Coordinates of C-alpha atoms in Angstrom, one line a residue:
Chain A
M45 CA 0.1 0.0 0.0
T46 CA 1.3 3.4 -0.9
K47 CA 1.3 6.5 1.5
A48 CA -1.4 8.1 -0.6
S49 CA -4.0 5.2 0.1
V50 CA -3.3 5.4 3.9
A51 CA -4.0 9.0 3.9
D52 CA -7.3 8.3 1.9
A53 CA -8.5 5.9 4.4
P54 CA -12.3 6.6 5.5
V55 CA -12.7 9.2 8.3
V56 CA -14.6 6.3 10.2
A57 CA -11.3 4.7 10.8
R58 CA -9.6 7.6 12.3
K59 CA -12.4 8.2 14.6
A60 CA -12.5 4.7 15.8
G61 CA -8.6 4.5 16.6
G62 CA -5.3 6.1 16.5
R63 CA -3.4 4.3 13.7
S64 CA -6.1 4.7 11.0
A65 CA -4.6 1.9 8.5
V66 CA -4.2 -0.8 11.3
R67 CA -7.6 -0.4 12.9
Q68 CA -9.6 -0.5 9.7
S69 CA -11.1 -3.8 8.5
L70 CA -10.5 -4.6 4.8
I71 CA -14.1 -4.2 4.1
P72 CA -14.7 -0.5 3.7
G73 CA -17.3 1.0 6.3
S74 CA -17.5 -2.1 8.6
N75 CA -16.0 -1.8 11.9
P76 CA -13.6 -4.7 13.0
R77 CA -15.9 -5.3 16.1
T78 CA -18.7 -6.5 13.9
F79 CA -16.4 -9.5 12.8
W80 CA -16.4 -11.0 16.5
I81 CA -19.3 -13.4 15.5
Y82 CA -17.1 -15.2 13.1
L83 CA -14.8 -16.1 15.9
V84 CA -17.4 -17.6 18.2
P85 CA -17.4 -21.3 16.9
G86 CA -13.6 -21.5 16.7
L87 CA -12.9 -19.8 20.1
A88 CA -15.8 -22.0 21.8
L89 CA -14.2 -25.2 20.8
L90 CA -10.7 -23.9 21.6
T91 CA -11.8 -23.1 25.0
L92 CA -13.3 -26.6 25.7
I93 CA -10.6 -28.7 24.1
I94 CA -7.7 -26.7 24.7
V95 CA -7.9 -24.0 27.4
V96 CA -9.8 -26.0 30.0
P97 CA -7.3 -28.9 29.9
L98 CA -4.3 -26.4 30.0
I99 CA -5.7 -24.7 33.1
W100 CA -6.4 -28.0 34.6
N101 CA -2.8 -29.1 34.0
V102 CA -1.3 -25.9 35.4
Y103 CA -3.4 -26.7 38.5
L104 CA -1.8 -30.3 38.6
T105 CA 1.7 -28.8 38.8
F106 CA 1.1 -27.7 42.2
T107 CA -0.1 -31.1 43.4
D108 CA 1.0 -34.6 44.1
Y109 CA -1.1 -36.8 41.8
R110 CA -0.5 -40.5 41.2
G111 CA -3.7 -40.8 39.1
I112 CA -5.8 -42.8 41.6
K113 CA -6.0 -40.8 44.9
P114 CA -7.3 -37.2 44.5
P115 CA -4.4 -34.6 43.9
E116 CA -2.9 -33.4 47.0
W117 CA -1.5 -29.8 47.0
V118 CA 2.1 -29.4 47.4
G119 CA 2.9 -25.9 46.4
L120 CA 5.9 -25.3 44.4
E121 CA 7.5 -28.6 45.1
N122 CA 7.4 -29.9 41.5
W123 CA 8.8 -26.8 40.1
V124 CA 11.7 -26.7 42.5
K125 CA 12.4 -30.3 41.7
L126 CA 12.2 -29.5 38.0
A127 CA 14.8 -26.8 38.4
G128 CA 17.4 -29.3 39.7
D129 CA 16.5 -32.2 37.5
T130 CA 19.4 -33.0 34.9
T131 CA 17.4 -35.3 32.9
F132 CA 15.1 -32.4 32.4
W133 CA 17.7 -30.0 31.2
T134 CA 19.4 -32.8 29.1
S135 CA 16.1 -33.2 27.4
F136 CA 15.9 -29.4 26.3
S137 CA 19.5 -29.5 25.1
N138 CA 18.4 -32.3 22.8
S139 CA 15.6 -30.1 21.8
I140 CA 18.1 -27.7 20.2
A141 CA 19.4 -30.7 18.0
M142 CA 15.9 -31.2 17.1
I143 CA 15.5 -27.6 16.1
V144 CA 18.5 -27.9 13.9
A145 CA 17.2 -31.0 12.2
M146 CA 13.6 -30.0 11.9
V147 CA 13.8 -26.2 11.3
V148 CA 17.4 -24.9 10.2
V149 CA 18.4 -27.6 7.9
P150 CA 15.0 -28.3 6.1
T151 CA 14.0 -24.5 5.7
L152 CA 17.5 -23.5 4.3
L153 CA 17.7 -26.6 2.2
G154 CA 14.0 -26.3 1.3
L155 CA 14.4 -22.8 0.0
V156 CA 17.3 -23.6 -2.3
L157 CA 15.6 -26.8 -3.4
A158 CA 12.1 -25.2 -4.0
A159 CA 13.7 -22.1 -6.0
M160 CA 15.8 -24.7 -7.9
L161 CA 12.8 -26.9 -8.8
F162 CA 10.5 -24.1 -9.6
D163 CA 13.1 -21.6 -11.3
L164 CA 15.6 -24.0 -13.1
I165 CA 14.2 -27.4 -13.4
G166 CA 10.6 -26.3 -14.0
K167 CA 11.5 -23.8 -16.6
K168 CA 14.2 -25.6 -18.4
F169 CA 13.2 -29.2 -18.1
G170 CA 9.3 -28.8 -17.9
G171 CA 7.0 -28.7 -15.0
K172 CA 6.3 -32.5 -15.0
I173 CA 9.8 -33.2 -14.0
A174 CA 9.5 -30.4 -11.3
S175 CA 6.3 -31.8 -9.8
F176 CA 7.5 -35.2 -9.9
L177 CA 10.7 -34.6 -7.9
R178 CA 8.6 -32.3 -5.5
A179 CA 6.3 -35.3 -4.9
T180 CA 9.3 -37.5 -4.3
Y181 CA 10.7 -35.1 -1.8
Y182 CA 7.3 -34.9 -0.1
L183 CA 6.9 -38.7 0.2
P184 CA 8.2 -39.1 3.9
Q185 CA 5.7 -36.5 5.1
I186 CA 2.6 -38.7 4.1
L187 CA 4.2 -41.7 5.8
P188 CA 2.3 -42.4 9.1
G189 CA 4.9 -41.7 11.9
V190 CA 4.4 -45.3 13.3
V191 CA 5.0 -46.9 9.8
A192 CA 8.2 -44.8 9.4
A193 CA 9.4 -45.7 12.8
I194 CA 9.0 -49.3 12.0
V195 CA 10.7 -49.1 8.6
I196 CA 13.5 -47.0 9.9
G197 CA 14.0 -49.2 12.9
W198 CA 14.6 -52.4 10.6
I199 CA 16.9 -50.3 8.3
L200 CA 19.1 -49.3 11.2
R201 CA 18.9 -52.4 13.3
P202 CA 22.3 -54.1 14.1
Q203 CA 21.7 -57.5 12.8
N204 CA 21.1 -57.7 9.1
G205 CA 19.6 -54.2 9.0
A206 CA 19.8 -52.4 5.5
L207 CA 22.2 -49.8 6.5
N208 CA 24.8 -52.1 7.9
Q209 CA 24.5 -54.4 4.9
V210 CA 25.1 -51.7 2.6
L211 CA 28.2 -50.5 4.6
E212 CA 29.5 -53.9 4.5
G213 CA 28.7 -54.4 0.9
V214 CA 31.0 -51.5 0.0
G215 CA 33.7 -52.6 2.4
L216 CA 33.1 -50.3 5.3
N217 CA 32.4 -52.9 7.8
G218 CA 34.2 -50.8 10.5
L219 CA 31.3 -48.0 10.4
A220 CA 28.4 -50.7 10.8
Q221 CA 27.1 -50.5 14.3
N222 CA 24.0 -50.3 16.6
W223 CA 23.0 -47.0 15.2
L224 CA 20.1 -46.2 17.7
G225 CA 21.6 -48.4 20.5
N226 CA 25.0 -46.4 20.8
P227 CA 24.8 -43.2 22.9
D228 CA 27.1 -41.4 20.4
T229 CA 25.2 -42.3 17.3
A230 CA 21.5 -42.4 18.5
L231 CA 21.0 -38.6 18.4
P232 CA 22.6 -38.0 15.0
S233 CA 20.6 -40.8 13.7
I234 CA 17.3 -39.4 14.9
M235 CA 18.5 -36.0 13.3
V236 CA 18.9 -37.5 9.9
I237 CA 15.6 -39.1 10.2
M238 CA 13.9 -35.9 11.1
I239 CA 15.6 -34.0 8.2
W240 CA 14.4 -36.8 5.9
V241 CA 10.9 -36.4 7.3
Q242 CA 10.6 -32.7 7.4
L243 CA 12.4 -31.7 4.1
G244 CA 9.1 -32.0 2.0
Y245 CA 6.9 -29.7 3.9
P246 CA 8.9 -26.3 3.1
I247 CA 9.5 -27.3 -0.3
V248 CA 5.7 -27.6 -1.0
I249 CA 4.9 -24.7 0.6
F250 CA 7.6 -22.5 -0.8
M251 CA 6.9 -23.8 -4.4
A252 CA 3.2 -22.9 -4.0
A253 CA 4.3 -19.3 -2.7
L254 CA 6.8 -18.9 -5.7
Q255 CA 3.8 -19.0 -8.1
R256 CA 2.8 -15.7 -6.8
V257 CA 6.1 -14.3 -8.0
D258 CA 5.5 -12.2 -11.3
P259 CA 7.5 -14.0 -14.0
E260 CA 8.2 -10.5 -15.6
L261 CA 10.1 -9.4 -12.4
Y262 CA 12.6 -12.3 -13.0
E263 CA 12.9 -11.6 -16.6
A264 CA 13.6 -7.9 -15.9
A265 CA 16.2 -8.8 -13.4
E266 CA 17.7 -11.0 -15.7
L267 CA 17.8 -8.4 -18.2
D268 CA 19.5 -6.1 -15.8
G269 CA 22.2 -8.9 -15.7
A270 CA 21.2 -10.1 -12.2
N271 CA 22.7 -13.8 -11.8
W272 CA 20.5 -16.6 -10.1
I273 CA 21.8 -16.0 -6.8
Q274 CA 21.1 -12.3 -6.6
R275 CA 17.6 -12.9 -8.1
F276 CA 16.8 -15.5 -5.5
R277 CA 17.8 -13.3 -2.7
A278 CA 16.3 -10.0 -3.7
I279 CA 13.1 -11.4 -5.4
T280 CA 12.4 -14.9 -4.1
V281 CA 13.2 -14.6 -0.5
S282 CA 11.4 -11.3 -0.2
I283 CA 8.3 -12.3 -1.8
I284 CA 7.7 -15.5 -0.1
R285 CA 8.7 -14.2 3.3
P286 CA 5.1 -14.8 4.9
E287 CA 5.5 -18.5 4.1
I288 CA 9.0 -18.6 5.5
F289 CA 7.6 -17.3 8.7
V290 CA 4.8 -19.7 8.8
V291 CA 7.2 -22.7 8.1
T292 CA 9.8 -21.6 10.6
L293 CA 7.3 -21.1 13.4
T294 CA 5.3 -24.3 12.8
C295 CA 8.4 -26.3 12.4
T296 CA 10.0 -24.9 15.6
I297 CA 6.8 -25.7 17.5
A298 CA 6.9 -29.2 16.0
A299 CA 10.7 -29.6 17.0
L300 CA 10.1 -28.5 20.5
K301 CA 7.3 -31.2 21.0
V302 CA 8.5 -33.8 19.0
F303 CA 7.4 -37.2 20.3
G304 CA 6.4 -39.8 18.0
P305 CA 9.8 -40.8 16.6
I306 CA 11.3 -40.7 20.1
Y307 CA 8.6 -42.8 21.6
T308 CA 8.7 -45.4 18.8
L309 CA 12.5 -45.5 17.9
T310 CA 14.4 -44.9 21.1
G311 CA 12.3 -44.3 24.0
G312 CA 14.5 -41.5 24.9
G313 CA 17.6 -44.0 25.2
P314 CA 20.2 -45.2 25.4
G315 CA 20.3 -43.6 28.8
T316 CA 19.0 -40.1 28.4
S317 CA 20.8 -39.5 25.2
T318 CA 17.8 -38.9 22.9
I319 CA 15.2 -37.9 25.7
V320 CA 13.1 -34.9 24.7
P321 CA 10.8 -33.0 26.8
A322 CA 7.6 -34.1 25.5
Y323 CA 8.7 -37.8 25.8
Y324 CA 10.0 -37.2 29.5
A325 CA 6.7 -35.6 30.3
Y326 CA 4.8 -38.8 28.7
S327 CA 6.9 -41.1 30.6
E328 CA 6.2 -39.3 34.0
F329 CA 2.5 -39.2 33.1
F330 CA 2.0 -42.8 32.0
Q331 CA 5.1 -45.0 33.1
S332 CA 5.9 -43.6 36.5
Q333 CA 2.4 -42.5 37.4
Q334 CA 3.8 -39.0 38.5
V335 CA 1.2 -37.1 37.0
G336 CA 1.8 -33.8 39.0
Y337 CA 5.5 -33.8 37.8
G338 CA 4.4 -34.9 34.3
A339 CA 2.2 -32.0 34.2
T340 CA 5.1 -29.7 35.3
I341 CA 7.3 -30.8 32.6
A342 CA 4.7 -30.5 30.0
T343 CA 3.7 -27.0 31.3
A344 CA 7.4 -25.8 31.4
L345 CA 7.5 -27.0 27.7
T346 CA 4.4 -25.2 26.8
I347 CA 5.6 -22.0 28.4
V348 CA 8.8 -22.2 26.3
I349 CA 6.9 -22.9 23.2
A350 CA 4.6 -20.1 23.9
I351 CA 7.4 -17.6 24.5
V352 CA 9.0 -18.6 21.1
S353 CA 5.6 -18.1 19.2
V354 CA 5.2 -14.7 20.8
V355 CA 8.4 -13.4 19.7
F356 CA 7.9 -14.8 16.3
L357 CA 4.4 -13.5 15.8
L358 CA 5.4 -10.0 17.1
A359 CA 8.4 -10.0 14.6
Q360 CA 6.2 -11.1 11.9
T361 CA 3.4 -8.5 12.5
R362 CA 6.1 -5.6 12.8
L363 CA 7.5 -6.6 9.4
E364 CA 3.9 -6.6 7.9
R365 CA 3.1 -3.2 9.2
Q366 CA 6.5 -1.9 7.9
E367 CA 5.6 -3.5 4.5
E368 CA 2.0 -1.6 4.6
E369 CA 3.5 1.8 5.6
R370 CA 6.1 1.7 2.9
Chain B
M275 CA -3.5 -15.3 -13.0
T276 CA -0.2 -16.7 -11.8
S277 CA -1.8 -19.9 -10.8
T278 CA -1.8 -21.2 -14.3
I279 CA 2.0 -21.0 -14.8
I280 CA 2.9 -24.4 -13.5
D281 CA 0.0 -25.9 -15.7
E282 CA 1.3 -24.0 -18.7
A283 CA 4.7 -25.3 -17.9
A284 CA 3.6 -28.8 -17.4
K285 CA 1.7 -28.7 -20.9
A286 CA 4.5 -27.1 -22.6
P287 CA 6.7 -29.9 -23.4
V288 CA 3.7 -31.9 -24.9
V289 CA 1.9 -29.2 -26.9
G290 CA 5.1 -27.2 -27.7
P291 CA 7.7 -27.9 -30.3
P292 CA 10.5 -30.1 -29.3
A293 CA 13.2 -28.5 -27.2
R294 CA 15.8 -28.4 -30.2
Q295 CA 13.8 -26.2 -32.3
P296 CA 13.8 -22.5 -31.2
R297 CA 10.8 -21.8 -28.8
K298 CA 8.5 -18.7 -29.6
R299 CA 8.6 -17.4 -25.9
R300 CA 11.7 -17.0 -23.9
S301 CA 14.0 -19.0 -26.1
S302 CA 17.0 -17.9 -24.2
T303 CA 15.8 -19.2 -20.8
T304 CA 15.1 -22.9 -22.4
R305 CA 18.7 -23.2 -23.6
K306 CA 20.1 -25.9 -21.3
T307 CA 23.7 -25.4 -20.1
L308 CA 26.1 -28.2 -18.6
G309 CA 25.3 -26.6 -15.1
D310 CA 21.4 -27.0 -15.7
W311 CA 22.1 -30.7 -16.3
M312 CA 24.2 -31.1 -13.2
I313 CA 21.6 -29.5 -11.0
L314 CA 19.1 -31.9 -12.4
V315 CA 21.0 -34.6 -11.6
V316 CA 21.7 -33.6 -8.2
A317 CA 18.0 -32.9 -7.8
I318 CA 17.2 -36.6 -9.0
L319 CA 19.9 -38.0 -6.7
I320 CA 18.4 -36.2 -3.7
G321 CA 15.1 -37.8 -4.7
L322 CA 16.5 -41.3 -5.0
L323 CA 18.0 -41.0 -1.6
I324 CA 14.8 -39.8 0.0
A325 CA 13.0 -42.7 -1.7
V326 CA 15.3 -45.4 -0.7
P327 CA 13.3 -46.6 2.5
F328 CA 10.1 -46.8 0.2
F329 CA 11.9 -49.1 -2.3
L330 CA 12.9 -51.1 0.7
I331 CA 9.4 -51.4 2.1
L332 CA 8.2 -52.3 -1.6
I333 CA 10.7 -55.2 -2.2
N334 CA 10.3 -56.8 1.5
S335 CA 6.7 -56.7 1.4
F336 CA 6.5 -59.4 -1.3
K337 CA 9.3 -61.7 0.1
S338 CA 8.7 -64.8 2.1
P339 CA 10.3 -64.9 5.6
A340 CA 12.7 -67.8 4.6
D341 CA 13.9 -65.6 1.6
Y342 CA 14.3 -62.5 3.8
N343 CA 16.3 -64.8 6.3
A344 CA 18.4 -66.2 3.8
A345 CA 19.3 -63.1 1.4
G346 CA 18.6 -60.1 3.8
P347 CA 16.8 -56.9 3.0
L348 CA 18.5 -55.7 0.1
T349 CA 17.8 -58.1 -2.5
L350 CA 14.7 -58.5 -4.9
P351 CA 12.3 -61.3 -3.8
T352 CA 12.9 -64.5 -5.7
E353 CA 9.1 -65.1 -5.9
L354 CA 6.0 -63.2 -5.4
Y355 CA 5.0 -63.9 -1.9
L356 CA 1.5 -62.4 -0.9
D357 CA 0.8 -64.2 2.4
G358 CA 2.3 -61.5 4.6
M359 CA -0.1 -58.9 3.2
V360 CA -3.1 -61.3 3.3
N361 CA -2.2 -62.3 6.7
F362 CA -2.1 -58.7 7.9
W363 CA -5.3 -57.6 5.9
Q364 CA -7.3 -60.4 7.5
R365 CA -5.9 -60.1 11.0
V366 CA -6.9 -56.4 11.5
D367 CA -9.9 -56.3 9.3
F368 CA -8.1 -53.8 7.1
P369 CA -11.3 -52.6 5.2
Q370 CA -13.0 -51.6 8.6
K371 CA -9.7 -49.7 9.7
L372 CA -9.5 -48.1 6.2
W373 CA -13.1 -46.8 6.7
N374 CA -12.5 -45.5 10.2
S375 CA -9.3 -43.6 9.1
F376 CA -11.0 -42.2 6.2
F377 CA -14.3 -41.1 7.9
I378 CA -12.3 -39.6 10.8
S379 CA -9.6 -37.7 8.5
S380 CA -12.3 -36.4 5.9
V381 CA -14.7 -35.0 8.6
V382 CA -11.8 -33.3 10.2
A383 CA -10.4 -32.0 7.1
I384 CA -13.6 -30.3 6.1
L385 CA -14.8 -28.9 9.5
A386 CA -11.2 -27.7 10.5
V387 CA -11.0 -25.8 7.0
L388 CA -14.5 -24.3 7.8
V389 CA -13.4 -23.1 11.2
S390 CA -10.1 -21.9 9.9
L391 CA -11.9 -19.6 7.2
L392 CA -14.3 -18.3 9.8
N393 CA -11.6 -17.5 12.1
A394 CA -9.4 -16.1 9.3
F395 CA -12.2 -13.9 8.0
A396 CA -12.5 -12.1 11.2
L397 CA -8.7 -11.8 11.8
G398 CA -7.3 -11.3 8.4
I399 CA -10.2 -9.2 6.7
G400 CA -12.1 -8.0 9.7
R401 CA -8.8 -7.1 11.5
V402 CA -10.5 -7.7 14.9
R403 CA -8.7 -5.7 17.7
G404 CA -5.8 -7.7 19.2
R405 CA -5.6 -10.1 16.4
T406 CA -2.0 -11.0 16.9
W407 CA -2.9 -12.1 20.5
I408 CA -6.0 -14.0 19.3
V409 CA -3.9 -15.9 16.6
L410 CA -1.5 -16.7 19.5
L411 CA -4.3 -17.9 21.7
I412 CA -5.6 -20.2 18.9
L413 CA -1.9 -21.3 18.1
L414 CA -2.0 -22.7 21.7
A415 CA -3.8 -25.8 20.3
N416 CA -0.8 -26.3 18.2
M417 CA 1.9 -25.5 20.9
L418 CA 0.6 -27.6 23.6
P419 CA 2.2 -31.1 23.7
Q420 CA -0.6 -33.6 23.1
E421 CA 0.1 -35.5 26.4
V422 CA -1.1 -32.5 28.3
L423 CA -4.6 -33.1 26.8
L424 CA -5.0 -37.1 27.6
Y425 CA -6.0 -36.9 31.3
P426 CA -8.4 -34.0 31.1
L427 CA -10.1 -34.8 27.9
Y428 CA -10.4 -38.5 29.0
F429 CA -12.4 -37.3 31.9
M430 CA -14.4 -34.7 30.1
F431 CA -15.4 -37.3 27.1
K432 CA -16.3 -39.9 29.8
T433 CA -18.6 -37.6 31.4
V434 CA -20.4 -36.9 28.3
G435 CA -20.4 -40.3 27.2
L436 CA -18.1 -39.7 24.0
Y437 CA -15.2 -41.9 25.2
D438 CA -14.3 -44.6 22.6
N439 CA -16.3 -42.7 20.2
Q440 CA -14.9 -41.4 16.9
W441 CA -16.4 -38.0 17.3
A442 CA -14.3 -37.2 20.4
V443 CA -11.2 -37.8 18.2
I444 CA -12.9 -35.7 15.4
I445 CA -13.6 -32.8 17.7
I446 CA -10.1 -32.6 19.2
F447 CA -8.4 -32.7 15.7
V448 CA -10.6 -30.2 14.2
V449 CA -9.4 -27.6 17.0
I450 CA -5.7 -28.8 16.5
Q451 CA -5.7 -28.6 12.7
S452 CA -7.8 -25.3 12.5
A453 CA -5.2 -23.7 14.5
F454 CA -2.7 -24.0 11.9
G455 CA -5.4 -23.3 9.3
T456 CA -6.2 -20.0 11.2
Y457 CA -2.7 -18.9 11.4
L458 CA -1.9 -19.6 7.7
L459 CA -5.2 -18.3 6.3
A460 CA -5.1 -15.1 8.6
S461 CA -1.9 -14.0 7.2
V462 CA -3.0 -14.8 3.7
L463 CA -6.2 -13.0 4.0
G464 CA -4.4 -10.0 5.5
T465 CA -3.1 -9.2 2.2
F466 CA -6.3 -9.7 0.5
P467 CA -6.7 -7.2 -2.6
K468 CA -8.9 -4.4 -1.1
E469 CA -10.1 -3.4 -4.6
I470 CA -12.3 -6.5 -4.8
L471 CA -13.8 -6.0 -1.4
E472 CA -14.6 -2.5 -2.1
A473 CA -16.3 -3.3 -5.3
A474 CA -18.3 -6.1 -3.5
S475 CA -19.4 -3.7 -1.0
L476 CA -20.5 -1.1 -3.4
D477 CA -22.7 -3.7 -4.9
G478 CA -24.4 -3.8 -1.5
A479 CA -23.0 -7.3 -0.4
N480 CA -23.1 -8.1 3.4
K481 CA -20.2 -9.6 5.2
W482 CA -21.6 -13.3 5.0
T483 CA -22.3 -12.9 1.3
M484 CA -18.8 -11.4 0.7
L485 CA -17.3 -14.4 2.7
W486 CA -18.9 -17.0 0.5
R487 CA -19.2 -15.1 -3.0
V488 CA -15.9 -13.4 -2.8
V489 CA -13.4 -14.5 -0.3
Y490 CA -14.1 -18.4 -0.6
P491 CA -13.7 -18.5 -4.2
I492 CA -10.7 -16.6 -4.5
T493 CA -9.0 -18.4 -1.6
K494 CA -10.2 -21.9 -2.6
P495 CA -6.6 -23.0 -3.8
T496 CA -5.3 -22.4 -0.5
L497 CA -8.4 -23.9 1.2
S498 CA -7.7 -27.1 -0.8
V499 CA -4.1 -27.2 0.1
L500 CA -5.4 -27.2 3.7
V501 CA -7.8 -29.8 3.2
I502 CA -4.9 -32.1 1.9
F503 CA -2.7 -31.3 4.7
F504 CA -5.3 -31.8 7.3
F505 CA -6.5 -35.1 5.9
I506 CA -2.8 -36.6 5.7
W507 CA -1.9 -35.1 9.2
T508 CA -5.1 -36.5 10.8
W509 CA -4.7 -39.8 9.0
N510 CA -1.0 -40.2 10.4
E511 CA -2.1 -39.1 13.9
F512 CA -1.2 -41.8 16.6
L513 CA -1.3 -40.8 20.4
I514 CA -4.8 -39.4 20.7
P515 CA -6.6 -42.1 18.6
L516 CA -4.6 -44.7 20.4
T517 CA -5.8 -43.3 23.7
F518 CA -9.6 -42.5 22.8
L519 CA -10.4 -45.4 20.5
V520 CA -9.9 -48.4 22.6
S521 CA -12.3 -50.7 21.0
N522 CA -10.8 -52.8 18.1
A523 CA -13.8 -51.6 15.7
S524 CA -13.1 -48.1 16.1
Q525 CA -9.4 -48.0 15.6
T526 CA -7.4 -46.2 12.9
V527 CA -4.9 -47.7 10.4
P528 CA -1.9 -46.5 12.2
V529 CA -3.1 -47.6 15.6
S530 CA -3.8 -51.0 14.1
I531 CA -0.5 -51.3 12.7
A532 CA 1.3 -50.3 15.8
V533 CA -0.7 -52.6 18.0
L534 CA 0.2 -55.6 15.9
Q535 CA 3.9 -54.8 16.4
G536 CA 3.9 -56.3 20.1
D537 CA 2.6 -59.6 18.4
R538 CA 5.2 -62.3 18.4
L539 CA 3.8 -63.8 15.4
M540 CA 4.6 -60.9 13.2
D541 CA 7.5 -61.7 10.9
V542 CA 9.7 -59.1 9.3
T543 CA 8.0 -59.3 5.9
T544 CA 4.5 -59.2 7.4
T545 CA 5.6 -56.0 9.1
S546 CA 6.8 -54.7 5.8
A547 CA 3.6 -55.5 4.2
S548 CA 1.7 -53.8 7.1
A549 CA 3.9 -50.8 6.4
L550 CA 3.1 -50.8 2.7
L551 CA -0.6 -50.9 3.3
G552 CA -0.5 -48.3 5.9
L553 CA 1.2 -45.8 3.5
L554 CA -0.6 -46.7 0.4
P555 CA -3.9 -44.9 1.2
T556 CA -2.1 -41.6 2.0
L557 CA 0.0 -42.0 -0.9
I558 CA -2.9 -42.6 -3.4
F559 CA -4.8 -39.6 -1.8
F560 CA -1.7 -37.4 -2.2
L561 CA -1.2 -38.5 -5.9
I562 CA -4.8 -37.7 -6.7
F563 CA -4.5 -34.3 -5.3
Q564 CA -1.0 -33.6 -6.2
R565 CA -2.2 -31.1 -8.7
T566 CA -4.2 -29.2 -6.1
L567 CA -1.0 -28.4 -4.3
T568 CA 0.6 -26.8 -7.2
R569 CA -2.4 -24.4 -7.6
G570 CA -1.0 -22.4 -4.9
I571 CA -1.3 -21.8 -1.1
T572 CA -2.1 -18.0 -1.3
A573 CA -4.8 -15.8 -2.5
G574 CA -2.1 -13.9 -4.3
A575 CA -3.1 -15.6 -7.4
V576 CA -5.5 -12.7 -8.2
K577 CA -2.9 -10.1 -8.3

């Protein structure tokens, strides 16, 4: 939006609030307040399914609860225990490894691959090859997590697993090992698996977003002598920025609360080498029956995720506003 | 309409002249250099690497256990062995599990998109006050680790008699999936072309009509992408269906596969066959709707 159109915004808006362009709905003459009714079904369901259990859970963090006898109030005991719990801190440092494997690598690689497929392969070798490759990259995303774990489990297993057989086949016997059973290789193995699982998601979203880029913009840049990398940075990245935000945020959330692969592949082990907060909470909830402490871990995790999301969304909103005022 | 680019590109090699001849449009960009070929080779290699586990599932699903024990996981089957698949199919009553998964996933996909659209209409187009915080509140559904929900929802659904009922799972996932949908759609609708809405409001359309006659048709490509995502995501969910669908007859495909893993009678090739059957439905679904994904995730197509 140009400056002129902001200045032209209807007078109603300026009366309603300070920053005219921001307070106005996109439909001329209709007050944002009248849109609340559209939020009613969504927010009602949200309250029932998410907010109530969340509050219930926060209450449990102040109790000793084994699942049978009614919860017993213990104040901050669980939280004090949490602060000194090394397993808990290990689980969070493993979360950072998960962020690298599920956010950093897939987003960067996804950006390059999406641009490569859309821009080079799609245009020079035909859209069919590009969409075939995209579908291949997306395959692991459609694989049910449980099924993926079963398959990966027998590819990586020490006796006659496919990976060790391949290594032996090419004469690298020394590298063959119990990939998920060795504390040194378990976490890196999980990271590789997560990159494999995640990569297709940013590619599909970014390729869809790239269609919004006006091809004439590329042609103009090309005529101006911009090379592929310059075009990629100046045009591609800036135009699909909203999608980059969506992908990074949703993947970060997914990485922080990753559960399925750990549950099915390693159970957090060997020792605590692959434990993550969500799995630790689960094992306290359902294996140790320490429901109060499980709730505390889960709540701490939720707080971390919420803080990350707030920072992200505020940054995104600020960027959008800057864009609008430009 | 930028949305047709991919389709044009896809048709071009078929309809257009062979690549050797000079093309009418953008002839300079279709010339392939050595570097282009190298990039194509790299892209194909990455694709093969990603697909390796799928080839392994495929070849081991049709192997007899004896064959597997003798030759290992990497060889092609010596004969077509279907017992593993038949065995799994009958043991879990696969058609019933397929229907359960299909029913739950499609209802969730449609309802969640509907809820997302209503939310995003208020947030993106209506620009309700404090919308960043509302989006954040809604995103809580996505942020909470699912284990948190199990105890409270178990008690709640038990009280209203919905425990072990597929509708319990449906309601939960409508909320969880629509959180993502709301976030994505609200940011997309935030950039909705004002001119179109202005024109419609000059024609005297009210908000409800505008939502269904203007916003809905234009965002349809994004909505269909969401339907596909929601369907696949819900299909693949494990923990909540495992907890809330205890009776065998209401279980979903992934749950039925996982439950069988503890079974000592399951040999490796039956496991592989179950993996193949478990991934085929989503694969077919994905291939059918592949083209929809290419039509774009944003309403920007109208620009």
